[in-house]
Short mmCIF file of C-alpha atoms in Angstrom, two decimals:
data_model
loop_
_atom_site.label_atom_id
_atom_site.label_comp_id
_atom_site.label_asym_id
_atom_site.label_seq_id
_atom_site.Cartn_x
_atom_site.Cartn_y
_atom_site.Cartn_z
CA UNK H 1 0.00 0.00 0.00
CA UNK H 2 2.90 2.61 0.65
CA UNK H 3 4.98 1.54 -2.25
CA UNK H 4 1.42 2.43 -4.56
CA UNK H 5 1.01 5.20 -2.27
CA UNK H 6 4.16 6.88 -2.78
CA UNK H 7 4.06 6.50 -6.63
CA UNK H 8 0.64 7.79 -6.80
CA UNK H 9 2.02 10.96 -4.64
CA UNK H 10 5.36 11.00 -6.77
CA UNK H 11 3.00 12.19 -9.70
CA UNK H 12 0.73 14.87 -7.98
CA UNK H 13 4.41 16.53 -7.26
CA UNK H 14 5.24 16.50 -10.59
CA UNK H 15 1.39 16.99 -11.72
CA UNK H 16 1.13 20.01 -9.52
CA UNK H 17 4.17 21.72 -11.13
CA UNK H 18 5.91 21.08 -8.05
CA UNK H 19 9.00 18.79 -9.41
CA UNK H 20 11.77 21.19 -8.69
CA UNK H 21 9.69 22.69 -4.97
CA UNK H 22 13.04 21.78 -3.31
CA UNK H 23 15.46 22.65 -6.52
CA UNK H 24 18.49 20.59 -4.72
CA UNK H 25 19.09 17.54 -2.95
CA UNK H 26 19.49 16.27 -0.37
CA UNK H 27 18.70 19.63 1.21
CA UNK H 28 15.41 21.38 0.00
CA UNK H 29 17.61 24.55 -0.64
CA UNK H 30 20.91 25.49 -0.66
CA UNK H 31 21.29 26.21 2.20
CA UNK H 32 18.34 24.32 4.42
CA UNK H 33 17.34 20.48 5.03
CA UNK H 34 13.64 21.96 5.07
CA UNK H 35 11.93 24.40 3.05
CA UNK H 36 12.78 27.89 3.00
CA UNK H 37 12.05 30.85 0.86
CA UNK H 38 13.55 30.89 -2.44
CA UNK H 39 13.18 33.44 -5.01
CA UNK H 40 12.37 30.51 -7.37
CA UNK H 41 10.06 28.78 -6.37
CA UNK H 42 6.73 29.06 -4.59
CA UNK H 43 6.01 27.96 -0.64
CA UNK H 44 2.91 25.54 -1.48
CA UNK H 45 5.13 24.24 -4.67
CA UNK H 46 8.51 23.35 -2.03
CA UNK H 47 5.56 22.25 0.48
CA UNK H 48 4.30 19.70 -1.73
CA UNK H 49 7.59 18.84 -3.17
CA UNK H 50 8.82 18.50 0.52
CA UNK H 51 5.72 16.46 2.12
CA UNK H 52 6.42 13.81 -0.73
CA UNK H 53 9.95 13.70 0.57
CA UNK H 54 8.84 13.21 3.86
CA UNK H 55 6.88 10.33 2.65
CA UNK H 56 9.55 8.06 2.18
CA UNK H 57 10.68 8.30 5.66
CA UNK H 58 7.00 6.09 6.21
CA UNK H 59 7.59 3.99 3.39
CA UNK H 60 11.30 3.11 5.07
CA UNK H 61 9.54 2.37 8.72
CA UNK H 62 6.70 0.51 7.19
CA UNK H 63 9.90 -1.95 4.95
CA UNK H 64 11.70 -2.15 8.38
CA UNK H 65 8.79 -3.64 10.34
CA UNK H 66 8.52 -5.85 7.10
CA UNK H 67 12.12 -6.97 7.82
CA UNK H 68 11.81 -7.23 11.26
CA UNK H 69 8.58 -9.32 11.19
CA UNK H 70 10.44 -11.86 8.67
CA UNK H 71 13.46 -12.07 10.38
CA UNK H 72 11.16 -12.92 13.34
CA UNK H 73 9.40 -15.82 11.54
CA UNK H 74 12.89 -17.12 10.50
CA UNK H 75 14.42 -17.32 13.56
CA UNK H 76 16.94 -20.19 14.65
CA UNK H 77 14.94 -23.60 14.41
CA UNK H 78 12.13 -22.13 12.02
CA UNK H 79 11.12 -24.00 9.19
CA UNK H 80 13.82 -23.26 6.00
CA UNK H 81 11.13 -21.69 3.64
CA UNK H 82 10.03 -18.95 6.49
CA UNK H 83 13.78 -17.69 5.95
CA UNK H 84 12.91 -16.71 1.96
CA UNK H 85 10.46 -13.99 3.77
CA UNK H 86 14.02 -12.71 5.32
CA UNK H 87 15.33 -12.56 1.28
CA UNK H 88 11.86 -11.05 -0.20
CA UNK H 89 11.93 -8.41 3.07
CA UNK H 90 15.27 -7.05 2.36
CA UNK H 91 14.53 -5.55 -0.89
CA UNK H 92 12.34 -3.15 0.60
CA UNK H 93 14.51 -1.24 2.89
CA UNK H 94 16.89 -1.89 0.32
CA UNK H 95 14.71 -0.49 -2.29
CA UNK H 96 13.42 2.87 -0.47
CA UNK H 97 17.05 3.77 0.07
CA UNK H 98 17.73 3.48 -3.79
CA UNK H 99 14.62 5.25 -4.52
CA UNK H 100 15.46 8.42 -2.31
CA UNK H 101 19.30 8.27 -3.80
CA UNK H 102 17.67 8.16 -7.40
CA UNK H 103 15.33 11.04 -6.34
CA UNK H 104 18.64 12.57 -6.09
CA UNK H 105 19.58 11.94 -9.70
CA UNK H 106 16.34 13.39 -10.95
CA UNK H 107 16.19 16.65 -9.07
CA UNK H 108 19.60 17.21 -10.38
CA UNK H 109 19.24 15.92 -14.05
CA UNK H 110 16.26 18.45 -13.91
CA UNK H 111 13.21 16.19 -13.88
CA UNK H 112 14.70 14.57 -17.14
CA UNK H 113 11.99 12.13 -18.57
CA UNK H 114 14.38 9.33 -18.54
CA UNK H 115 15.46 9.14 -14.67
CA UNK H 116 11.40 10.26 -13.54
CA UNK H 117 10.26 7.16 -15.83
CA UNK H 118 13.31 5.30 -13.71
CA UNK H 119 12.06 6.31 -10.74
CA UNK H 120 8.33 5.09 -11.26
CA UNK H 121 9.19 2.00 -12.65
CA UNK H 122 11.54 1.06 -9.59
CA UNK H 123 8.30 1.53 -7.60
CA UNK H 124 6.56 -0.44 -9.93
CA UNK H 125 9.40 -3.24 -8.99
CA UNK H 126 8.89 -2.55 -5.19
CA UNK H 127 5.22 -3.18 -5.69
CA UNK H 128 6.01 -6.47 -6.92
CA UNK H 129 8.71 -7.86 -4.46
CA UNK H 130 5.90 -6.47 -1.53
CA UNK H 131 3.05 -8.37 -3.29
CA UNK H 132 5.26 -11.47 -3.20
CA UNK H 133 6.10 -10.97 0.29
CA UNK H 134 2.46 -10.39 0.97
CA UNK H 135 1.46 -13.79 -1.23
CA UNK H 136 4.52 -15.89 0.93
CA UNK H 137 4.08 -15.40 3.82
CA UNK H 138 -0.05 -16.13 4.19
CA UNK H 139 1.16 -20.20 2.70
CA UNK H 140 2.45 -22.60 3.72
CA UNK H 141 6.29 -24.05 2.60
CA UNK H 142 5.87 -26.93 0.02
CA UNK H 143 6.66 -26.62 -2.87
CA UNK H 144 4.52 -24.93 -5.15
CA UNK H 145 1.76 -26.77 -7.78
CA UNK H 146 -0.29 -25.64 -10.14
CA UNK H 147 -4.09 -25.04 -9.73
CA UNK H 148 -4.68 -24.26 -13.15
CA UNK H 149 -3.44 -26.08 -16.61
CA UNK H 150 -0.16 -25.37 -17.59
CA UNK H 151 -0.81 -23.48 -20.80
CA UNK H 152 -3.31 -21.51 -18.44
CA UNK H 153 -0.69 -20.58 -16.22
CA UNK H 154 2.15 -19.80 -19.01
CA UNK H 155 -0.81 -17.51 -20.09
CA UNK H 156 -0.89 -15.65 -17.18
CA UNK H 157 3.18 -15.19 -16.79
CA UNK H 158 2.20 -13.77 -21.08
CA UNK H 159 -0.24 -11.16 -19.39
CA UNK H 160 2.05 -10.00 -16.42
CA UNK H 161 5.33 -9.41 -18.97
CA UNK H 162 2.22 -7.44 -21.33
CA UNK H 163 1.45 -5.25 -18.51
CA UNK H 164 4.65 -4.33 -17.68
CA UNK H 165 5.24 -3.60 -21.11
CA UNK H 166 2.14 -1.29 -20.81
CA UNK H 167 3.78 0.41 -17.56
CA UNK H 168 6.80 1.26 -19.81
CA UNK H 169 4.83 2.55 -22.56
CA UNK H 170 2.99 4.24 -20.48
CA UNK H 171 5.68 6.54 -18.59
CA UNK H 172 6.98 7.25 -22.56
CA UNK H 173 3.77 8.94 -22.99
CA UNK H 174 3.62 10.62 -19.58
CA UNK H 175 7.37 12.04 -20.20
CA UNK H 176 6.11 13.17 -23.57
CA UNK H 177 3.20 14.95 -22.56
CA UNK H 178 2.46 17.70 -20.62
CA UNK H 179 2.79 17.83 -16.96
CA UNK H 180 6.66 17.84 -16.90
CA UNK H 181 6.34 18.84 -13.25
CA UNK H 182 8.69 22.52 -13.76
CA UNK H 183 9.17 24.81 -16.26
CA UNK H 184 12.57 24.07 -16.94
CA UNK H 185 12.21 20.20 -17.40
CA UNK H 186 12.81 18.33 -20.56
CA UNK H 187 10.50 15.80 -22.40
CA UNK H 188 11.15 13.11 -24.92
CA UNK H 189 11.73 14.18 -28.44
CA UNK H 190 8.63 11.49 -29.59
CA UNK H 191 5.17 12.58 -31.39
CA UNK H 192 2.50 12.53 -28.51
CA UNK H 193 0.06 10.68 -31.31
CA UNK H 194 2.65 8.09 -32.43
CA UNK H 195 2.96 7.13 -29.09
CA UNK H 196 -0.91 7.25 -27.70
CA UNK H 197 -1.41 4.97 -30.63
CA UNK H 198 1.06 2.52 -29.36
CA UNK H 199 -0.26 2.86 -25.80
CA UNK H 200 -3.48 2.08 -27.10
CA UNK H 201 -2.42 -0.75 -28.77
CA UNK H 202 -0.90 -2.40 -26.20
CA UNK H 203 -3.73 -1.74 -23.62
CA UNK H 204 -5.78 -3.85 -25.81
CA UNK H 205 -3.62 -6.65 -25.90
CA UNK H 206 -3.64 -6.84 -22.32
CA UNK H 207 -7.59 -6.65 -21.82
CA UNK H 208 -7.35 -9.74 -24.76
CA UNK H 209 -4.84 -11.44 -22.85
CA UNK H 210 -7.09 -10.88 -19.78
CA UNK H 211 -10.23 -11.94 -21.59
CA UNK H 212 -8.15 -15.32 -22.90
CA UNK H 213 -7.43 -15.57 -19.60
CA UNK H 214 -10.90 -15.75 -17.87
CA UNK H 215 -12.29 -17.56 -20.68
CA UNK H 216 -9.88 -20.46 -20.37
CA UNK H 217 -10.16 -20.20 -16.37
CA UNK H 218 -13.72 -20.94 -16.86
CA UNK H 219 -14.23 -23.76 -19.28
CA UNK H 220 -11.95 -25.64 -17.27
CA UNK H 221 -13.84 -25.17 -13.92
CA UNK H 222 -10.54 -23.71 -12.23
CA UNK H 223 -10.62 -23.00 -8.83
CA UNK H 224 -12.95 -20.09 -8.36
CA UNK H 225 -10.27 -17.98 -6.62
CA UNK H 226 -8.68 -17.92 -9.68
CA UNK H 227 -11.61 -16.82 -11.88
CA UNK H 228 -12.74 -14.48 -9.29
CA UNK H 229 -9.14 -12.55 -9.42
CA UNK H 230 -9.25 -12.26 -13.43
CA UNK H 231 -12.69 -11.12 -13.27
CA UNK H 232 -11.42 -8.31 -11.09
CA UNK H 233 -8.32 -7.54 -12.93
CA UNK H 234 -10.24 -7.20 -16.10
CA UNK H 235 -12.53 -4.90 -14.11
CA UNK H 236 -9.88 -2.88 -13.27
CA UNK H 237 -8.84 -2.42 -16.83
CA UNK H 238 -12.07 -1.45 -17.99
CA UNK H 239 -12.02 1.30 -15.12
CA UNK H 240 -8.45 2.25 -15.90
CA UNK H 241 -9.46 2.67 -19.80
CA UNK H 242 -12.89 4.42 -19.04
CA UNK H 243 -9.98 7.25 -17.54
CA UNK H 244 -7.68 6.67 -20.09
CA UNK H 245 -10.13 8.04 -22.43
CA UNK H 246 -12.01 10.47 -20.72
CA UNK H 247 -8.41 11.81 -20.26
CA UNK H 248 -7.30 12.31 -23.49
CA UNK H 249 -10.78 13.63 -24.64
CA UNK H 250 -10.51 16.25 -21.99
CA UNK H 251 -6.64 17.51 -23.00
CA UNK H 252 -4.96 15.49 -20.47
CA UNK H 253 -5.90 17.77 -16.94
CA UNK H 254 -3.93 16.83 -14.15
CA UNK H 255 -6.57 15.07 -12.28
CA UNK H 256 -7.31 12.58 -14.87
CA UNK H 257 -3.19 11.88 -15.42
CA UNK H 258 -3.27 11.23 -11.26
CA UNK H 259 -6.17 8.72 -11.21
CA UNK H 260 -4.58 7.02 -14.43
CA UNK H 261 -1.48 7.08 -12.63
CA UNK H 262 -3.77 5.11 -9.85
CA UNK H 263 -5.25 3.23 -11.56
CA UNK H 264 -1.70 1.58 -13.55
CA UNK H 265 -0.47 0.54 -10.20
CA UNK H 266 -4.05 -1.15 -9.08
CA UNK H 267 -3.67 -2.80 -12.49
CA UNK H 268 -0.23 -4.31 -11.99
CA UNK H 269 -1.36 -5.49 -8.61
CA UNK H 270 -4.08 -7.13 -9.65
CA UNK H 271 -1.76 -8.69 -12.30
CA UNK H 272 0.35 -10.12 -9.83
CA UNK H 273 -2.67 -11.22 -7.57
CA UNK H 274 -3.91 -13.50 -10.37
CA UNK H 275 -0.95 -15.11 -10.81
CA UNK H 276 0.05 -15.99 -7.91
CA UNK H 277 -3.65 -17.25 -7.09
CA UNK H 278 -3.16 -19.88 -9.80
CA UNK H 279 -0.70 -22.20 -7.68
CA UNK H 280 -0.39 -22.71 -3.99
CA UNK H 281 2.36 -23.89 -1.62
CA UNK H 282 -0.46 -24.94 0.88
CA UNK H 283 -1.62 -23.73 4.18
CA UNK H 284 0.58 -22.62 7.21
CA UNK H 285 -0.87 -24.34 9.71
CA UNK H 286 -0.98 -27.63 7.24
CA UNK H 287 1.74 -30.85 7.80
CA UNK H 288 4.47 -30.66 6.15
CA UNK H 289 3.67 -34.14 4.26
CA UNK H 290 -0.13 -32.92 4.00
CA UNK H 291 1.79 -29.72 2.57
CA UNK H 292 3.86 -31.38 -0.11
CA UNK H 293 1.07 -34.08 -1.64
CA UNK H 294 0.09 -32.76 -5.32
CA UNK H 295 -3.05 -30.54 -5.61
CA UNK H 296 -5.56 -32.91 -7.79
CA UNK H 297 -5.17 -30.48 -10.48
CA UNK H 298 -1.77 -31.97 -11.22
CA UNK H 299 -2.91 -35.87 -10.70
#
């Protein structure tokens, strides 16, 4: 929830014009840690700019209590698959310190397009490593089995790599639009209609692969889990395309951009729920041997 919190903030900074509120880093100013007037730059604008910074101090403590709890499930004599949690909790810490150093980079490369793309897709990746921290640790340890028909499941791993495809296109078009978030930033040097056009294109390849998806989920009576998650990730699109247009048919205003933005990271969560809801490693408070016998799905 942070991780998708903090992205979803990231953009009203830049949204709000506010990319460059605290024009160095790591201080706001020159010459203060916290905002003070500058000739440059507006107080709500360094405000804004500064709260988001602030923000990541939650998003560490929240990762540390992730690390802590793991490391408390894998203590000496707990079972060996409670110690992957340790491995999966790790990258968070890990990964909030990287984002705040490449926050760095983009307040000094001026909010260039490439290192603010960067910077959203690395929380795209620190959504993913928390959902699979999320997913492990409510199972149990044997090894995992399929629920669902192989092809079914090699379709879903299809959908996930479309999505993030989709992500990437997506921050193309953001860092060629408008809403640069300062005056003085750069954008990339593409046609804004070339590159819709591709967006487009690839969002409906991913409601297809979505549709495939549920339709093959259903004629083979797969667990309704399953089923249930694809029907809500295809909800999801439809919502996220509903804004996608309405967006573009009202000149891309800020608002819309923010609840696209939103609505992207709901999407690739609900990617990764469907997934991972197509094979199971059992229950925690299961046997071991109960844990490891083959779900009938694979006899």
């Amino acid at each position: 929830m942070v991780n998708a919190g903090i992205a979803v903030t990231g953009a009203a900074v830049r949204l709000t014009g506010s990319g460059l509120g605290c024009p160095t880093w790591p201080r706001c100013t020159p010459d203060s840690f916290v905002p003070a007037p500058h000739d440059a730059h507006s107080p709500v604008n360094m405000a804004i700019e500064f709260g988001n910074r602030l923000l990541t101090f939650l998003v560490l403590a929240v990762a540390i209590g992730c690390f802590l709890a793991a490391v408390r499930l894998a203590r000496p004599g707990s079972d060996q698959g409670r110690r992957v949690l340790v491995g999966l909790a790790t990258l968070q810490p890990l990964g909030v310190v990287a984002q705040a150093l490449w926050g760095g980079v983009v307040v000094r490369s001026v909010l260039n397009p490439v290192t603010v793309s960067v910077h959203f897709l690395l929380s795209v990746g620190m959504i993913a490593a928390a959902f699979a921290l999320f997913a492990r640790s409510g199972e149990g340890d044997a090894p995992p089995h399929r629920l669902v028909h192989r092809d079914i499941r090699t379709l879903g791993f299809f959908l996930t790599a479309a999505v993030f495809v989709l992500i990437i296109v997506g921050v193309v078009v953001t860092g060629t639009g408008p809403h640069s978030g300062d005056q003085r930033a750069s954008r990339f040097d593409f046609d804004i209609e070339s590159v819709v056009r591709l967006h487009t294109d690839v969002v409906w390849i991913v409601v297809g692969l979505t549709f495939a998806l549920l339709f093959a989920l259903h004629v083979t009576d797969s667990p309704g889990r399953a089923r249930r998650g694809a029907l809500v990730l295809l909800g999801v699109e439809l919502g996220q395309g509903v804004i996608g247009y309405v967006q573009y048919f009202l000149a891309v205003p800020a608002l819309m951009v923010g609840l696209h933005v939103l609505g992207a990271t709901l999407v690739w969560i609900a990617t990764l729920r469907v997934v991972f809801l197509m094979r199971s490693r059992g229950t925690l408070d299961a046997p071991a041997a109960e844990q490891a016998l083959p779900h009938a799905a694979n006899a």
